[in-house]
Coordinates of C-alpha atoms and ligand atoms in Angstrom, one line a residue:
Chain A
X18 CA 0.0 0.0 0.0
X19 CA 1.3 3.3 -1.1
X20 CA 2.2 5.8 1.6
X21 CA 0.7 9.0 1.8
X22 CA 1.5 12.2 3.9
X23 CA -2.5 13.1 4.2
X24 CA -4.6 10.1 3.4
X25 CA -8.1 11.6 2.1
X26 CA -10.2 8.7 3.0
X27 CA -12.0 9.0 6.4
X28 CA -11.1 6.5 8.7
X29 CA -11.7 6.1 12.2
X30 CA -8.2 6.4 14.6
X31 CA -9.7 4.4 17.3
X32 CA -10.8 1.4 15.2
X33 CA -7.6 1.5 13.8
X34 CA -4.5 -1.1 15.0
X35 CA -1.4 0.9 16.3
X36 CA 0.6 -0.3 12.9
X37 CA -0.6 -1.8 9.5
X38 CA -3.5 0.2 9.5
X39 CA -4.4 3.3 7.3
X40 CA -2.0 6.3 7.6
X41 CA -2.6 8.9 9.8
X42 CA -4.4 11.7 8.3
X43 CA -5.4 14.4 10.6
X44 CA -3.1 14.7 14.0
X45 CA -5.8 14.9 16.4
X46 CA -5.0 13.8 20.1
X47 CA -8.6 14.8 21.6
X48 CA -9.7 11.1 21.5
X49 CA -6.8 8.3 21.5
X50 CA -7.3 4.4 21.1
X51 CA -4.6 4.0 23.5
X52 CA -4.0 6.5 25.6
X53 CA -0.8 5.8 27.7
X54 CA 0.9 7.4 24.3
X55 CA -0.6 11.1 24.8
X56 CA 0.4 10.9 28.2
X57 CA 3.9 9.7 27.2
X58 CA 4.5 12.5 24.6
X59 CA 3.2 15.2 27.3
X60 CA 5.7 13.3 30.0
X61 CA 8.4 13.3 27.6
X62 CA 8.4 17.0 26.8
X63 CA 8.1 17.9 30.9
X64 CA 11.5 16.6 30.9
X65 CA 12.9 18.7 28.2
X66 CA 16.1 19.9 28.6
X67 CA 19.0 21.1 26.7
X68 CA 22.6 19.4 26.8
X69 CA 24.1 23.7 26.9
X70 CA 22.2 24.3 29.8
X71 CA 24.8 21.3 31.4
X72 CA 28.2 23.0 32.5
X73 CA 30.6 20.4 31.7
X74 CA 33.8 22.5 32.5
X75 CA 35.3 21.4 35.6
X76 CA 35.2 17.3 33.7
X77 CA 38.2 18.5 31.6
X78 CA 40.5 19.2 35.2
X79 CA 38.8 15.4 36.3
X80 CA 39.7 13.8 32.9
X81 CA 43.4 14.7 33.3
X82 CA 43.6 13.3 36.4
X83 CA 41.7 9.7 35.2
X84 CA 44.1 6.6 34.8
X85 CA 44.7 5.2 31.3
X86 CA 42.4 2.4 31.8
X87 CA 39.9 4.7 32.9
X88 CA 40.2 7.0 30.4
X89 CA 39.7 4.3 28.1
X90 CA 36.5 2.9 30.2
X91 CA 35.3 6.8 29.7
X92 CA 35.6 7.5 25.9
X93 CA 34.9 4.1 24.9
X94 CA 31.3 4.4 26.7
X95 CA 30.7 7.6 24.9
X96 CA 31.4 6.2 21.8
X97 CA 28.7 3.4 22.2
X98 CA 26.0 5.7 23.3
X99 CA 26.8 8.0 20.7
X100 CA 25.8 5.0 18.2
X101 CA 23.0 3.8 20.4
X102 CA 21.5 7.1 19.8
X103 CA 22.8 8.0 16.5
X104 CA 20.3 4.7 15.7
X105 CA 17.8 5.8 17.7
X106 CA 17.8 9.4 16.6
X107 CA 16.5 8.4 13.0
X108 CA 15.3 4.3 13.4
X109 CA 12.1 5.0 14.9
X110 CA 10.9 7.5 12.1
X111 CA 12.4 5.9 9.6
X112 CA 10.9 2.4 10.6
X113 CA 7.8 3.0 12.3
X114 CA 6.3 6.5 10.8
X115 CA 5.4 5.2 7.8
X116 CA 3.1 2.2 8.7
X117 CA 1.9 3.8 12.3
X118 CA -2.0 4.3 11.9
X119 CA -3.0 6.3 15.0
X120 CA -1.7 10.2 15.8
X121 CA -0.9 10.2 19.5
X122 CA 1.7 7.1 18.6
X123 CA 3.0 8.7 15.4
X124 CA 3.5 12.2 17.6
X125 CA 5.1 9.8 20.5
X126 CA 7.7 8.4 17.7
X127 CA 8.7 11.5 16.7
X128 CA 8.7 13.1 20.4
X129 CA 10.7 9.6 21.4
X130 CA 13.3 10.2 18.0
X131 CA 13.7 13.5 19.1
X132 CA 14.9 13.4 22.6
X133 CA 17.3 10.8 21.2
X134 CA 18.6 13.6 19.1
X135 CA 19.6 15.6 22.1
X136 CA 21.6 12.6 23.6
X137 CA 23.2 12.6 20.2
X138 CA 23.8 16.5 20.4
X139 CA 25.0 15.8 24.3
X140 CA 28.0 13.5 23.7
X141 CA 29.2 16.6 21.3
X142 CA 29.0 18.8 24.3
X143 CA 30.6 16.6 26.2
X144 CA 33.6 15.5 24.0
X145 CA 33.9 19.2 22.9
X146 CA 34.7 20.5 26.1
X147 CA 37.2 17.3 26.7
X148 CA 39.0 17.5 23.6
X149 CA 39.9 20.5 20.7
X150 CA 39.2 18.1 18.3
X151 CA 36.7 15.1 19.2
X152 CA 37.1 14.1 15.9
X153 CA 39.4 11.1 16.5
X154 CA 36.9 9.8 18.9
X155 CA 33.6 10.1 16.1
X156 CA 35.2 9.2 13.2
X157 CA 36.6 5.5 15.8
X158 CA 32.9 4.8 16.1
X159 CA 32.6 3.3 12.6
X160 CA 35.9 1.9 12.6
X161 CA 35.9 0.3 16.3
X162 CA 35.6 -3.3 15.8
X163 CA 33.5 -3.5 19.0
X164 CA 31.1 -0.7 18.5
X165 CA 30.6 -2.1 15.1
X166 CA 29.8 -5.7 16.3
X167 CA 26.6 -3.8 18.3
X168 CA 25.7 -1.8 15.1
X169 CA 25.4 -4.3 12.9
X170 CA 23.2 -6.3 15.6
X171 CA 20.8 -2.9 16.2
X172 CA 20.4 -1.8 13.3
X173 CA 19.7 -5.1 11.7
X174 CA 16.0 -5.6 12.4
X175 CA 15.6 -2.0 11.9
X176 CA 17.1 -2.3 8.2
X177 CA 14.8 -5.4 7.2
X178 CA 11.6 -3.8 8.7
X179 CA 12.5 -0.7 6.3
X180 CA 13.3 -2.4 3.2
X181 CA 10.3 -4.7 3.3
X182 CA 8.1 -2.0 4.5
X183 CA 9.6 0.1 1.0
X184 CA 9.4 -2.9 -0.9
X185 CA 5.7 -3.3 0.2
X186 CA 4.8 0.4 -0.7
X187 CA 5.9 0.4 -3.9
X188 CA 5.6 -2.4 -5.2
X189 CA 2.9 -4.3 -2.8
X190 CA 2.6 -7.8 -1.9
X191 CA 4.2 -10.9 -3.7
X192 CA 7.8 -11.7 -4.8
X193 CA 10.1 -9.6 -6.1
X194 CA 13.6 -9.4 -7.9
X195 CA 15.8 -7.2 -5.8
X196 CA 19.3 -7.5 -7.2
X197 CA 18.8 -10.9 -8.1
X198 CA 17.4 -12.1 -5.1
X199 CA 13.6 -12.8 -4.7
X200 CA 11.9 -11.4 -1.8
X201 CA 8.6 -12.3 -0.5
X202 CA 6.3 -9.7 0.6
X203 CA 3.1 -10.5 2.6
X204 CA 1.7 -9.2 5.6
X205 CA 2.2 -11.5 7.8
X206 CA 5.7 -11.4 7.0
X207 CA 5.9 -7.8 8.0
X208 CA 4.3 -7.7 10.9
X209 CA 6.7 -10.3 11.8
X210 CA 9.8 -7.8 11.4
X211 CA 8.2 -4.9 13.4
X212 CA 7.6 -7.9 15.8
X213 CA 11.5 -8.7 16.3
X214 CA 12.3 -5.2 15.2
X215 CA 10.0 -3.6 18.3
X216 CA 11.7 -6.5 20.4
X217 CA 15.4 -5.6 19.6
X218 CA 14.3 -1.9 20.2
X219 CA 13.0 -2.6 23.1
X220 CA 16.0 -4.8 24.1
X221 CA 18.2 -1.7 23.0
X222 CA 17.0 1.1 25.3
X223 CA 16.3 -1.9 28.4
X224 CA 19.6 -2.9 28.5
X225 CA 22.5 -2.0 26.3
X226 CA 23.3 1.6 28.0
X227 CA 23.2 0.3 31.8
X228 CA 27.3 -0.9 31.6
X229 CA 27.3 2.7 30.3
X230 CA 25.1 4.0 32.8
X231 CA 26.9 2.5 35.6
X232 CA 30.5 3.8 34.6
X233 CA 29.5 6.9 34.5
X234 CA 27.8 7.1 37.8
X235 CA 30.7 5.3 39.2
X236 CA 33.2 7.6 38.5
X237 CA 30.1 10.6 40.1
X238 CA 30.5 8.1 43.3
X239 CA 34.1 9.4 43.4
X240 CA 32.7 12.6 42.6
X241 CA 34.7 12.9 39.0
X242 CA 32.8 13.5 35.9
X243 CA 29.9 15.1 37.3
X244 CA 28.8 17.5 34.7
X245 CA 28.5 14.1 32.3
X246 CA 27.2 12.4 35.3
X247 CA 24.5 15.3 35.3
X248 CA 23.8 14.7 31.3
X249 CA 23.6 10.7 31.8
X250 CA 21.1 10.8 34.5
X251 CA 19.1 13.0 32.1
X252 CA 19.7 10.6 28.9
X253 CA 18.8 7.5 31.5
X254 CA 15.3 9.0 32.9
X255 CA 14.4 9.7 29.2
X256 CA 15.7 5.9 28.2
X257 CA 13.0 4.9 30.9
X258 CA 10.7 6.5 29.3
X259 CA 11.6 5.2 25.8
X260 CA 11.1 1.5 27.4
X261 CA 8.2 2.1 29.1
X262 CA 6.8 2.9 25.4
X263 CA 8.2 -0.6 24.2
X264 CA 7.3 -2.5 26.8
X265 CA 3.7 -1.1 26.5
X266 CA 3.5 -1.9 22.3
X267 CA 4.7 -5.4 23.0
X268 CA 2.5 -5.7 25.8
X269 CA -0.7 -4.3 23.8
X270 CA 0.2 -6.8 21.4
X271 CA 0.9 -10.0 23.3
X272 CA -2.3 -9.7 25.4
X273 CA -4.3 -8.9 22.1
X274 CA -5.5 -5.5 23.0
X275 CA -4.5 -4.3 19.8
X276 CA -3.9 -6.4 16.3
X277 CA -4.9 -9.9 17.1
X278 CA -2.5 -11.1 14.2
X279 CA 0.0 -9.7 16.2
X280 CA -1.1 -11.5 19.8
X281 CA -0.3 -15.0 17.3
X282 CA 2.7 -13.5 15.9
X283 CA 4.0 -12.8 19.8
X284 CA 3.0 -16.5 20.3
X285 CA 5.2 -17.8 17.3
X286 CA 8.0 -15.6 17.5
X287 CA 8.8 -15.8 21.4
X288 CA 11.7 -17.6 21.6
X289 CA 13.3 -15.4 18.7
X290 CA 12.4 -12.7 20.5
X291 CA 13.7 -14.0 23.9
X292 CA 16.9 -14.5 21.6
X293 CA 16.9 -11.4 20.8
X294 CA 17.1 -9.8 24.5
X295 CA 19.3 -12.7 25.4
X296 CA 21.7 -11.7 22.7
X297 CA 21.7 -8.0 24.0
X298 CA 22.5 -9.0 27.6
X299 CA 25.2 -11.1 25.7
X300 CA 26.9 -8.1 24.2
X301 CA 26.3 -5.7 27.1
X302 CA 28.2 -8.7 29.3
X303 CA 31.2 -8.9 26.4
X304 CA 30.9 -5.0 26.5
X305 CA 32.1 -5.1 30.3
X306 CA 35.0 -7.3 29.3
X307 CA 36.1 -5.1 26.4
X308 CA 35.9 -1.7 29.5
X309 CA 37.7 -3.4 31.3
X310 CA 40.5 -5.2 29.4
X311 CA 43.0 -2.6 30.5
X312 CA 42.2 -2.6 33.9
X313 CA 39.4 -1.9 36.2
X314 CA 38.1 1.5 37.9
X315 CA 37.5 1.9 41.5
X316 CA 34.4 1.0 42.8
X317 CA 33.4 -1.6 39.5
X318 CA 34.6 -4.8 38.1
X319 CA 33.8 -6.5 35.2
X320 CA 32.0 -9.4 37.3
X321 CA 29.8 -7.5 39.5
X322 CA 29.1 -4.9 36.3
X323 CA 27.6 -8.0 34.5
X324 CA 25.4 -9.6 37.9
X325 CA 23.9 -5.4 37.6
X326 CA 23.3 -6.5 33.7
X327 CA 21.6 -9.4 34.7
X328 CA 19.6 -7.7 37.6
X329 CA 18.2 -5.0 34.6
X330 CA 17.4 -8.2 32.3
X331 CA 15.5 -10.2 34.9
X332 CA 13.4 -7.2 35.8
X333 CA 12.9 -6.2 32.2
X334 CA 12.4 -9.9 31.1
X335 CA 9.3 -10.1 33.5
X336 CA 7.9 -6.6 32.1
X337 CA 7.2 -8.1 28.7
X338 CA 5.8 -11.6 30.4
X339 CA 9.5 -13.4 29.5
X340 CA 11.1 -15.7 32.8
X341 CA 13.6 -14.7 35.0
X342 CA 16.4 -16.7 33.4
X343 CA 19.5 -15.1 35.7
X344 CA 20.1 -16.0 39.4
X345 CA 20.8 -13.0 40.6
X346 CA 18.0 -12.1 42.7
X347 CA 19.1 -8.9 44.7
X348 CA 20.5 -5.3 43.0
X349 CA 24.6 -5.4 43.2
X350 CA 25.0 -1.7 42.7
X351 CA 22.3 -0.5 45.1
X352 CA 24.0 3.3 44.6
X353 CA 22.4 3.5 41.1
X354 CA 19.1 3.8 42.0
X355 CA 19.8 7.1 43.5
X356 CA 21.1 8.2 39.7
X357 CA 18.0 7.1 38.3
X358 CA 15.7 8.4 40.6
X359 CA 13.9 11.0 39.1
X360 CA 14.0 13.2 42.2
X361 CA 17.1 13.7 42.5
X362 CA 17.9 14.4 38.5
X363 CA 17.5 18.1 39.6
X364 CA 19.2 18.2 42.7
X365 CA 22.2 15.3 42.6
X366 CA 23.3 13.5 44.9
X367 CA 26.9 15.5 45.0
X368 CA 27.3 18.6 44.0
X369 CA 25.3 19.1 39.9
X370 CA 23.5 22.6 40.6
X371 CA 20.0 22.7 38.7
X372 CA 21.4 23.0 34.9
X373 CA 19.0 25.8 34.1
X374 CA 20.8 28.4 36.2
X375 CA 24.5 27.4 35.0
X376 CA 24.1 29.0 31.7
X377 CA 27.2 31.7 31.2
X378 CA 28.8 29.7 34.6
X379 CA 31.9 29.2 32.8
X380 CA 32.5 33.2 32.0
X381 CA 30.9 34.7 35.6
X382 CA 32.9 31.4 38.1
X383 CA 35.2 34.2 39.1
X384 CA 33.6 37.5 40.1
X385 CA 35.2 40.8 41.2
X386 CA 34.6 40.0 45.4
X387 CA 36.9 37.0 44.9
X388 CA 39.9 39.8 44.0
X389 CA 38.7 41.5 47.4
X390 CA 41.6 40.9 49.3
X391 CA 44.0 41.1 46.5
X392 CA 46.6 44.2 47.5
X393 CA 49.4 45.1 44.9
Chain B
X7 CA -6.4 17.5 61.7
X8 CA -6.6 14.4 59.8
X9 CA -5.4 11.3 61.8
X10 CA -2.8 9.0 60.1
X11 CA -4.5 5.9 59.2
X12 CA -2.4 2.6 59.5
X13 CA -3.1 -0.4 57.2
X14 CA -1.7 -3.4 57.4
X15 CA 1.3 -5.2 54.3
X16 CA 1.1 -8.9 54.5
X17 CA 4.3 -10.1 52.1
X18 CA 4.2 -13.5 53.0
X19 CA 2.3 -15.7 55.6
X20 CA 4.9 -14.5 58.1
X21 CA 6.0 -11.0 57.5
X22 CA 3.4 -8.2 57.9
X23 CA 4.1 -5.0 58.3
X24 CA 2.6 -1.3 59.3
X25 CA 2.0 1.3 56.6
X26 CA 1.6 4.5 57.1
X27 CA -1.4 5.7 54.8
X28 CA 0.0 9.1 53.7
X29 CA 3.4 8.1 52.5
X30 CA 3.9 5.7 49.4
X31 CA 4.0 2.4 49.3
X32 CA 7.3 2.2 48.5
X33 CA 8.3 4.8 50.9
X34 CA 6.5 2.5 53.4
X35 CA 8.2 -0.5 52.6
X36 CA 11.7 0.8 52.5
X37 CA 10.8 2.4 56.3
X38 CA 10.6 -1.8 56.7
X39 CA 14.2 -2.5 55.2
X40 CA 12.6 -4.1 52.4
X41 CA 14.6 -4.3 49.0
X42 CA 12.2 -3.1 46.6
X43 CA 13.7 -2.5 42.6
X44 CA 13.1 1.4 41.9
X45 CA 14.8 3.4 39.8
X46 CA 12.5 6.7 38.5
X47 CA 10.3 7.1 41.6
X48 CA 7.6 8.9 40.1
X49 CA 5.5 5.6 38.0
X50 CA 7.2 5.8 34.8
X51 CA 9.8 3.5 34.7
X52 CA 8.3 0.4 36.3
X53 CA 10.9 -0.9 38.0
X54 CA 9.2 -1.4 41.1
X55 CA 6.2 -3.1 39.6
X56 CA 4.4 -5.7 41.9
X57 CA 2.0 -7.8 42.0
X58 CA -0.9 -6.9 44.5
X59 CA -2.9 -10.1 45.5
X60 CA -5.3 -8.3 47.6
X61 CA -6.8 -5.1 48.7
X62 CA -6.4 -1.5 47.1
X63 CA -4.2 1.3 46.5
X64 CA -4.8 4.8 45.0
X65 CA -2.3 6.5 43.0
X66 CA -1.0 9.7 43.7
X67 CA 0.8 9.9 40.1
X68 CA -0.6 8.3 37.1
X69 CA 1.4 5.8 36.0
X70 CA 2.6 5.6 32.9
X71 CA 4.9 2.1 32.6
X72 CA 3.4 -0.8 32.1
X73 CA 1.3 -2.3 34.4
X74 CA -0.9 -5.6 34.3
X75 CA -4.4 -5.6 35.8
X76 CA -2.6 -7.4 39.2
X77 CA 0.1 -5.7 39.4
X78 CA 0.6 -1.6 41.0
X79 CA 3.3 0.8 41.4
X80 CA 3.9 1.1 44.7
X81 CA 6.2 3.9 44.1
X82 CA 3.2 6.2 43.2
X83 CA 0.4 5.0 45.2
X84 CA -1.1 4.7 48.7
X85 CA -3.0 1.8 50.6
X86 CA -6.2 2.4 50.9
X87 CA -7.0 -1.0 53.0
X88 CA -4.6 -3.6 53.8
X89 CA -2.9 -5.4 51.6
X90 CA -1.6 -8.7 50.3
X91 CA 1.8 -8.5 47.8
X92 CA 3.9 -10.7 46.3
X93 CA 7.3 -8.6 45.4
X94 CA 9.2 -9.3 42.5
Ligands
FE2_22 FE1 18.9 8.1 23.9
FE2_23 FE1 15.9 5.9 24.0

């Protein structure tokens, strides 16, 4: 079925399936078919903020004083979430705008995409301020056999949901010759991708920035790194937000409250999609190793870094009605939760003034009473 | 003034414990030493998620993760009788 930006037929939004359906026409959010997506996009932009507004500064003095291995463990995170969301700053719209049928989640997408964005415009703040020239450490990210391992496995499902979804729209259902290879397009078939591609997505922003997450707040433990401690616990309450979307689309689906086809299709493809988070607790675990490979950081080790990955998969297992597969029953890095907890985004647990009022900080630290003893 | 009503958590057939009725459940429980997963606080993430076996709570937040019909927040709500959980 062709795509089109205003689709003239009349069609009624809340009889519609969240994808597969008709295209949106007019963006109207006065009556939703589910409305846990209004209420996310209105969330989402309460937490606006912008990565300027972070001062950064007084990183630069802390990164100097970092050992090599934990310089290493510092850029090498950055350079992973600056893929994560370099995927996730274009996937979703890419992917899921053009066969979304109800406003409130096609204006969620785009809300989602776009906070992702200012991750993406965050880790220029942040390298900006550490380096002249972060160039070296961008142009690693597609060259870095370890970052590129994790690429290929995100954007994967993303890639095939596209291309059949652009195969489907131009050319419609059946099989087609696409550089000598035939491709069958049906349905079924696609729902099937944005099954295992909503899965992997979901997998994405679940688990594979927590080794992240917990590095960064590690080194805020020792109180080093704060102003990108400040920025990542912005990124993770926004990441839980992004989940909570994820969960509640698989969850819609599975428990048929929204495309029955797609309640069979969670029933068929469970243990691929159980693969699929598997997989990404896999590579978050091997991620650890690689951090680590030069030596540890005070305060985390590779082992109890993977038992906190295995904590986050249990819990987000259960949310999407998976098992519990890892033993680790109680949280190894109880000092997280106070980075994650929403409360205290605004007023850290260290130092991290309210970001709003550090604009111009950098130019105005030293005023003219701080000269007021100075005698020549 | 408005009196502070007590209810009363059963976790398991042994453990029961008092909750105060103007602070969260979650608030209440950690006041008990009990680990409960939490991470945003405020109902959105759903770390906390739990399954509630009997009684009912009221929510001071709406909460926006994902929730089955059993299951509450307690990080953004309030007993409003006693109550039977089952932590994750
Ligand atoms: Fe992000
Ligand atoms: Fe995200």
């Amino acid at each position: 079925m062709k795509y089109t930006t205003f689709n003239q037929q009349s069609t009624n939004p809340l009889a519609e399936p969240m994808f597969f359906g008709n295209p949106v026409n007019v963006a109207r959010y006065d009556q939703q078919k589910h409305p846990i997506f209004e209420k996310l996009i209105e969330k989402q932009i309460s937490f606006f903020w912008r990565p300027e507004e972070v001062d950064v500064s007084k990183d630069r003095v802390d990164f100097q004083k970092l050992s090599d291995p934990e310089k290493h463990i510092f850029i090498s995170n950055l350079k992973y979430q600056t893929l994560l969301d370099s995927v996730q700053g274009r996937s979703p719209n890419i992917a899921f705008l053009p066969i979304v049928s109800l406003p409130e989640l096609e204006t969620w997408i785009e809300t989602w995409s776009f906070f992702e964005t200012i991750h993406s415009r965050s880790y220029t703040h942040i390298l900006r301020n550490l380096f002249a020239d972060p160039s070296e450490v961008f142009e690693d990210i597609v060259l870095n056999e370890e970052i590129k391992r994790r690429a290929s496995d995100i954007s994967r499902y993303y890639d095939d949901l596209i291309f059949a979804t652009q195969l489907w729209q131009t050319q419609g259902e059946g099989v087609h010759q696409v550089d000598g290879q035939s491709i069958t397009i049906n349905m079924r078939e696609l729902k099937k991708k944005l099954y295992l591609c909503m899965n992997s997505v979901n997998a994405l922003e679940a688990v594979r920035f927590y080794v992240s997450f917990a590095c960064t707040f590690a080194f805020a433990e020792r109180e080093l790194m704060e102003g990108n401690s400040k920025i990542i616990r912005l990124i993770a309450r926004d990441e839980n937000l992004h989940l909570s979307s994820t969960q509640h689309i698989l969850n819609l689906w599975a428990k048929g409250k929204d495309d029955p086809e797609m309640a069979e299709i969670a029933e068929e493809c469970r243990e691929e999609a159980r693969d699929i988070f598997l997989n990404a607790v896999e590579q978050e675990k091997q991620w650890a190793s690689y951090l680590f490979q030069h030596g540890s950081m005070i305060g985390l080790n590779k082992d109890i870094l993977c038992q906190y990955v295995e904590y986050i998969a249990n819990h987000r297992m259960a949310a999407i009605g998976f098992d519990t597969p890892y033993e680790v029953k109680s949280n190894p890095l109880p000092w997280m939760n106070n980075y994650l907890n929403s409360d205290n985004v605004q007023v850290a647990p260290q130092e991290s003034e309210i970001s709003s009022y550090l604009v111009g900080q950098i130019d105005s630290e030293v005023s003219v009473d701080d000269f007021g003893d100075f005698d020549l | 003034m408005k009196m502070d009503k007590l209810y009363i958590i059963h976790l398991d057939e042994d453990t029961q414990l008092a909750c105060h009725q103007d602070k969260t459940l979650l608030e209440n429980l950690e006041a008990h030493k009990v680990e409960v997963h939490f991470h945003c606080r405020e109902g959105f993430c759903g770390a906390c998620r739990t399954k509630l076996l009997d009684g009912q709570v009221e929510y001071i937040t709406d909460p926006l993760a994902y929730i089955d019909d059993d299951e509450i927040l307690p990080c953004c709500c309030k007993a409003k009788s006693d109550l039977k959980i089952k932590l994750s």
